[in-house]
Coordinates of C-alpha atoms in Angstrom, one line a residue:
M26 CA 22.8 4.9 61.3
P27 CA 26.4 5.6 60.1
M28 CA 26.4 8.8 58.0
Q29 CA 29.2 11.2 57.5
N30 CA 27.6 13.7 55.2
I31 CA 26.3 16.5 57.4
I32 CA 24.0 19.2 55.9
D33 CA 23.1 22.7 56.9
V34 CA 19.7 23.5 55.2
D35 CA 20.3 27.1 55.7
Q36 CA 22.9 26.9 52.9
F37 CA 20.4 25.8 50.3
D38 CA 19.9 28.3 47.5
V39 CA 17.3 28.8 44.8
R40 CA 18.7 26.1 42.5
P41 CA 16.9 22.7 42.3
V42 CA 17.9 20.4 45.2
E43 CA 19.4 17.8 42.8
N44 CA 22.0 20.5 41.8
Q45 CA 23.1 20.8 45.3
L46 CA 23.0 17.3 46.5
T47 CA 24.3 13.9 45.1
L48 CA 21.4 11.8 44.1
S49 CA 20.6 8.6 46.2
K50 CA 23.0 9.9 48.9
W51 CA 21.7 10.4 52.5
Y52 CA 22.7 13.6 54.3
E53 CA 22.3 14.0 58.0
F54 CA 20.8 17.0 59.5
G55 CA 23.0 19.0 61.8
N56 CA 20.8 18.4 64.9
A57 CA 20.6 14.7 64.2
Q58 CA 23.6 13.9 66.4
S59 CA 22.0 15.6 69.5
A60 CA 18.8 13.7 68.8
K61 CA 20.8 10.4 68.8
E62 CA 22.5 11.3 72.1
S63 CA 19.1 12.0 73.6
G64 CA 17.8 8.6 72.4
L65 CA 15.1 10.1 70.1
T66 CA 16.2 8.0 67.1
E67 CA 16.0 4.7 68.7
A68 CA 12.5 4.1 67.4
K69 CA 11.9 2.9 63.8
S70 CA 12.3 5.7 61.3
Q71 CA 9.4 6.8 58.9
Y72 CA 9.8 8.9 55.9
I73 CA 8.2 12.0 54.4
V74 CA 8.4 12.0 50.6
L75 CA 8.1 15.2 48.5
F76 CA 7.2 14.5 44.9
G77 CA 5.6 15.5 41.6
A78 CA 7.5 18.6 40.9
S79 CA 11.0 20.0 41.0
V80 CA 11.9 21.2 44.4
T81 CA 14.4 24.2 44.9
G82 CA 16.7 24.4 47.9
T83 CA 14.7 27.4 49.3
S84 CA 11.4 25.6 48.8
L85 CA 12.7 22.6 50.7
V86 CA 13.8 24.9 53.6
Q87 CA 10.4 26.5 53.6
F88 CA 8.7 23.0 53.7
I89 CA 10.9 22.0 56.7
D90 CA 10.1 25.3 58.5
M91 CA 6.4 24.8 58.0
L92 CA 6.6 21.4 59.7
S93 CA 8.9 22.6 62.6
S94 CA 5.8 23.4 64.7
E95 CA 4.9 19.7 64.5
H96 CA 7.8 18.9 66.9
L97 CA 9.4 16.6 64.3
T98 CA 13.0 15.6 64.7
F99 CA 14.5 15.6 61.2
I100 CA 17.3 13.0 60.9
S101 CA 18.4 12.9 57.3
L102 CA 17.4 13.6 53.7
C103 CA 18.1 12.2 50.3
A104 CA 17.3 13.3 46.7
F105 CA 16.5 10.4 44.4
K106 CA 15.3 9.6 40.9
A107 CA 12.3 7.3 40.8
H108 CA 12.0 7.3 37.0
D109 CA 13.4 9.1 34.0
D110 CA 10.0 10.7 33.3
L111 CA 9.4 12.0 36.8
P112 CA 11.0 15.0 38.6
I113 CA 13.5 14.3 41.3
G114 CA 11.9 13.2 44.6
I115 CA 13.0 14.1 48.2
A116 CA 12.9 11.6 51.0
I117 CA 13.3 13.0 54.6
E118 CA 13.8 10.5 57.5
V119 CA 12.1 11.6 60.6
C120 CA 11.8 10.2 64.2
L121 CA 8.7 8.0 64.7
Q122 CA 7.7 9.2 68.1
H123 CA 7.3 12.7 66.8
L124 CA 5.7 11.6 63.6
D125 CA 2.7 10.5 65.6
E126 CA 1.9 14.1 66.3
L127 CA 2.3 15.0 62.7
S128 CA -1.0 14.9 60.6
K129 CA -0.9 13.7 57.1
T130 CA -2.9 16.7 56.2
A131 CA -0.2 19.1 57.5
V132 CA 2.4 17.3 55.3
R133 CA 0.2 17.6 52.2
Q134 CA -0.6 21.2 52.8
A135 CA 3.0 22.1 53.4
A136 CA 4.0 20.3 50.2
Q137 CA 1.2 22.1 48.3
T138 CA 2.6 25.5 49.4
V139 CA 5.9 24.7 47.8
G140 CA 4.2 23.4 44.6
C141 CA 4.5 19.7 44.9
Q142 CA 2.8 16.7 46.8
G143 CA 3.9 15.1 50.0
A144 CA 3.2 12.0 51.9
I145 CA 4.3 10.1 55.0
L146 CA 5.3 6.4 54.4
P147 CA 4.9 4.1 57.3
S148 CA 6.4 1.4 55.1
L149 CA 9.1 1.5 52.4
P150 CA 8.1 -1.2 49.8
Q151 CA 11.1 -1.8 47.5
L152 CA 10.6 -2.1 43.7
L153 CA 13.6 -4.3 43.5
K154 CA 12.1 -6.9 45.7
P155 CA 9.0 -9.0 44.6
G156 CA 5.8 -7.5 45.7
L157 CA 2.0 -7.3 45.2
L158 CA -0.1 -4.4 44.0
V159 CA -3.8 -4.7 44.3
M160 CA -5.8 -1.9 42.7
D161 CA -9.4 -0.7 42.3
M162 CA -10.6 -0.4 38.7
D163 CA -13.0 2.4 38.1
S164 CA -11.6 5.9 38.6
T165 CA -8.3 4.3 39.6
A166 CA -6.9 2.1 36.8
I167 CA -9.3 3.6 34.3
E168 CA -10.7 7.2 34.2
I169 CA -14.4 6.2 34.2
E170 CA -17.0 4.6 36.4
C171 CA -18.2 1.8 34.1
I172 CA -21.7 1.6 35.5
D173 CA -22.2 5.4 35.0
E174 CA -21.0 5.1 31.4
I175 CA -23.4 2.1 30.7
A176 CA -26.2 4.1 32.2
R177 CA -25.4 7.1 30.0
L178 CA -25.4 4.9 26.9
A179 CA -28.8 3.5 27.8
D180 CA -30.2 6.8 28.9
V181 CA -30.8 5.8 32.5
Y182 CA -28.0 7.7 34.1
D183 CA -30.2 9.9 36.4
E184 CA -31.9 6.7 37.8
V185 CA -28.6 5.1 38.5
A186 CA -27.1 8.3 40.0
S187 CA -30.0 8.7 42.4
V188 CA -29.1 5.2 43.9
T189 CA -25.5 6.1 44.0
A190 CA -26.4 9.3 46.0
E191 CA -28.4 7.1 48.6
A192 CA -25.2 4.9 49.0
M193 CA -23.0 7.9 49.5
A194 CA -25.4 9.3 52.1
G195 CA -25.1 6.1 54.1
K196 CA -28.6 4.9 53.3
L197 CA -27.6 1.8 51.5
A198 CA -25.0 -0.8 51.9
F199 CA -22.7 -1.4 49.0
S200 CA -24.2 -4.6 48.0
D201 CA -27.7 -3.2 48.1
S202 CA -26.6 -0.2 46.2
L203 CA -25.0 -2.5 43.6
Y204 CA -28.2 -4.7 43.2
K205 CA -30.4 -1.5 42.8
R206 CA -28.2 0.2 40.3
V207 CA -27.7 -3.0 38.1
A208 CA -31.4 -3.5 38.1
K209 CA -31.7 -0.3 36.2
L210 CA -29.6 -1.7 33.4
K211 CA -32.0 -4.5 32.6
G212 CA -32.5 -5.1 28.9
I213 CA -29.4 -3.2 27.6
E214 CA -27.9 -5.0 24.8
L215 CA -24.2 -5.9 24.8
S216 CA -23.7 -4.4 21.3
L217 CA -24.5 -1.0 22.9
I218 CA -21.8 -1.2 25.4
S219 CA -19.2 -3.3 23.6
P220 CA -17.3 -0.3 22.3
L221 CA -16.8 0.9 25.8
K222 CA -15.2 -2.4 26.8
E223 CA -12.9 -2.3 23.9
D224 CA -11.7 1.2 24.5
L225 CA -11.6 1.7 28.3
P226 CA -9.7 5.0 29.0
L227 CA -6.7 4.1 31.0
M228 CA -5.6 6.3 33.9
A229 CA -2.5 8.3 33.0
G230 CA 0.7 6.2 33.9
I231 CA -1.0 2.9 34.7
K232 CA 0.3 1.0 31.7
P233 CA 4.0 1.9 32.1
L234 CA 3.7 1.4 35.9
C235 CA 2.4 -2.2 35.4
E236 CA 5.1 -2.9 32.9
I237 CA 7.8 -1.7 35.3
L238 CA 6.4 -3.6 38.3
K239 CA 6.0 -6.8 36.2
S240 CA 9.7 -6.5 35.1
H241 CA 10.6 -6.5 38.8
D242 CA 8.6 -9.7 39.7
W243 CA 5.7 -7.9 41.2
R244 CA 2.2 -9.6 41.0
L245 CA -0.7 -7.4 39.9
A246 CA -4.3 -7.7 40.5
I247 CA -7.6 -5.8 40.2
A248 CA -10.2 -6.1 43.1
S249 CA -13.2 -4.0 42.0
G250 CA -16.7 -3.3 42.8
G251 CA -17.2 -3.0 39.1
F252 CA -17.7 -5.8 36.6
T253 CA -15.7 -8.7 35.3
W254 CA -16.9 -7.9 31.7
F255 CA -14.6 -4.8 31.8
A256 CA -12.0 -6.1 34.3
E257 CA -11.1 -9.0 32.1
A258 CA -10.5 -6.8 29.0
L259 CA -8.3 -4.6 31.3
Q260 CA -6.4 -7.7 32.5
V261 CA -5.4 -8.5 28.8
R262 CA -4.3 -4.9 28.1
L263 CA -2.3 -4.5 31.3
G264 CA -0.9 -8.0 31.7
L265 CA -2.5 -8.4 35.2
D266 CA -2.2 -11.7 37.1
H267 CA -5.8 -11.7 38.5
V268 CA -9.0 -9.7 38.4
F269 CA -11.8 -10.0 41.0
A270 CA -15.1 -8.1 40.2
N271 CA -18.7 -8.5 40.0
T272 CA -20.4 -10.6 37.3
L273 CA -23.3 -9.2 35.3
E274 CA -25.8 -11.8 34.3
I275 CA -26.2 -12.0 30.6
E276 CA -29.0 -13.7 28.6
D277 CA -29.6 -13.5 24.8
Q278 CA -26.8 -10.9 24.5
K279 CA -28.6 -8.6 26.9
L280 CA -28.1 -7.5 30.6
T281 CA -30.7 -9.2 32.9
G282 CA -30.4 -6.5 35.6
R283 CA -28.9 -9.0 38.0
V284 CA -25.5 -9.7 39.5
I285 CA -24.5 -13.4 40.0
G286 CA -22.1 -14.9 42.5
E287 CA -20.3 -13.2 45.4
V288 CA -20.4 -9.4 45.6
V289 CA -16.9 -7.8 45.7
D290 CA -17.3 -5.3 48.5
A291 CA -14.8 -3.7 50.8
D292 CA -14.2 -6.7 52.9
K293 CA -13.8 -9.0 49.9
K294 CA -11.2 -6.6 48.5
A295 CA -9.2 -6.9 51.7
Q296 CA -9.6 -10.8 51.5
V297 CA -8.3 -10.8 48.0
L298 CA -5.1 -8.9 49.1
E299 CA -4.6 -11.3 52.0
S300 CA -5.2 -14.3 49.8
L301 CA -2.7 -13.3 47.1
R302 CA -0.2 -12.2 49.7
S303 CA -0.2 -15.8 51.1
R304 CA -0.5 -17.5 47.6
Y305 CA 2.7 -15.8 46.4
D306 CA 4.5 -15.7 49.7
I307 CA 5.0 -11.9 49.4
G308 CA 7.6 -10.7 51.9
A309 CA 6.9 -8.3 54.8
G310 CA 6.4 -4.7 53.8
Q311 CA 5.9 -5.6 50.1
T312 CA 2.1 -5.2 49.6
L313 CA 0.6 -2.1 48.0
A314 CA -3.1 -1.2 47.5
I315 CA -4.6 1.8 45.6
G316 CA -8.0 3.1 45.2
D317 CA -10.2 6.2 45.2
G318 CA -13.3 5.4 47.2
A319 CA -14.5 4.5 50.7
N320 CA -15.0 0.9 49.5
D321 CA -11.2 0.7 49.0
L322 CA -10.3 1.7 52.6
V323 CA -10.4 -1.8 54.2
M324 CA -8.1 -3.2 51.4
M325 CA -5.8 -0.3 51.7
A326 CA -5.6 -0.7 55.5
A327 CA -4.7 -4.4 55.0
A328 CA -1.9 -3.5 52.7
D329 CA 1.6 -2.5 53.9
L330 CA 1.1 0.8 52.0
G331 CA -2.3 2.1 51.1
V332 CA -2.4 5.0 48.5
A333 CA -5.3 7.0 47.5
V334 CA -5.4 7.8 43.9
H335 CA -7.3 11.0 42.9
G336 CA -9.4 9.9 45.9
K337 CA -12.4 11.3 47.7
P338 CA -11.6 13.5 50.6
K339 CA -12.3 10.9 53.2
V340 CA -10.1 8.4 51.4
V341 CA -7.2 10.9 51.0
E342 CA -7.5 11.6 54.8
Q343 CA -7.3 8.0 55.8
A344 CA -4.9 6.6 53.3
D345 CA -1.1 6.2 54.2
A346 CA -0.3 8.4 51.2
A347 CA -2.1 10.1 48.4
I348 CA -1.5 11.0 44.7
C349 CA -3.9 13.9 44.2
D350 CA -2.6 15.2 40.8
G351 CA -0.8 13.6 37.9
S352 CA 0.3 10.2 36.6
L353 CA 0.1 6.9 38.5
L354 CA 3.7 6.4 37.5
Q355 CA 4.3 8.5 40.7
L356 CA 3.6 5.4 42.7
L357 CA 7.3 4.7 42.0
Y358 CA 8.3 7.5 44.4
F359 CA 7.0 5.3 47.1
L360 CA 8.9 2.3 45.9
T361 CA 12.3 3.6 45.0
V362 CA 13.3 5.6 48.2
P363 CA 17.0 4.6 48.6
M364 CA 17.5 2.7 51.9
P365 CA 19.8 4.7 54.4
D366 CA 23.0 3.1 55.7
G367 CA 22.2 0.5 58.4
I368 CA 18.7 -0.1 57.3
K369 CA 18.0 -3.5 55.7
S370 CA 16.4 -3.4 52.3

């Protein structure tokens, strides 16, 4: 990778990194040349991204020092602006064969130590190229779990929660859990839950994120274990291309306590992503999936980049990257890393 800008991280000071580097410009670490000569950089690069808060030069040095025990070869770094409303992000190119030894947990913990968030990106989707985002709905695109809120309104929350606990303990498959929970909702009148549908609390940043992605020819979809009754309302608000969710049976303006049609479970979510990838001829590296629960892991693994959003510990651990705090607009950090010289965008 041709790069003439050599950086000595020991010369960083307490000022924000963006005051010490030119934005969107890649700087080569001083040891990168010896790594090239030894053949360590022949493998495909991967990228560590620091995001979510302003990073000072001294904090960046501290972060790098904390990861030195992981036997990483640091190749280059770049400060970049993902969005006007977000702090400057830092991308660090590292050698692949060393990255295999680096746990995602170590990166997150090192980032937290310097007051920000961190992730390793196995893929660099590009905002400026058409792509596909498939997202979970409950506790991902919106702040609530719809079935829990319905249960609260109908005063059957404890009964529904007990079934949820069984599922989380591995005693019930997702479909069985869904059927048992929905059965508790039998007889609830739509008039009771209509206000919830009309005023779903959006997760912070989801609306501007969708607007930005759509303006760059991305396709957007929800694949949810929740319900079409809510997902279709969200589709209108966010301008989504598709929604896939479970259908509540309704008779005489009341819930019957049954789900009709195919259940949207973990495997179905992954199938949705693959189907839409093929339908819209999405290019390699351009699919993104986000979610918070174990039911999203198969879909996230099928995507080029799977991101846990305020996720359960297991999901954060297994996802490619995680946003554990703050706005969903931060997904733009993962889509706007400038491509280094010699790397095709």
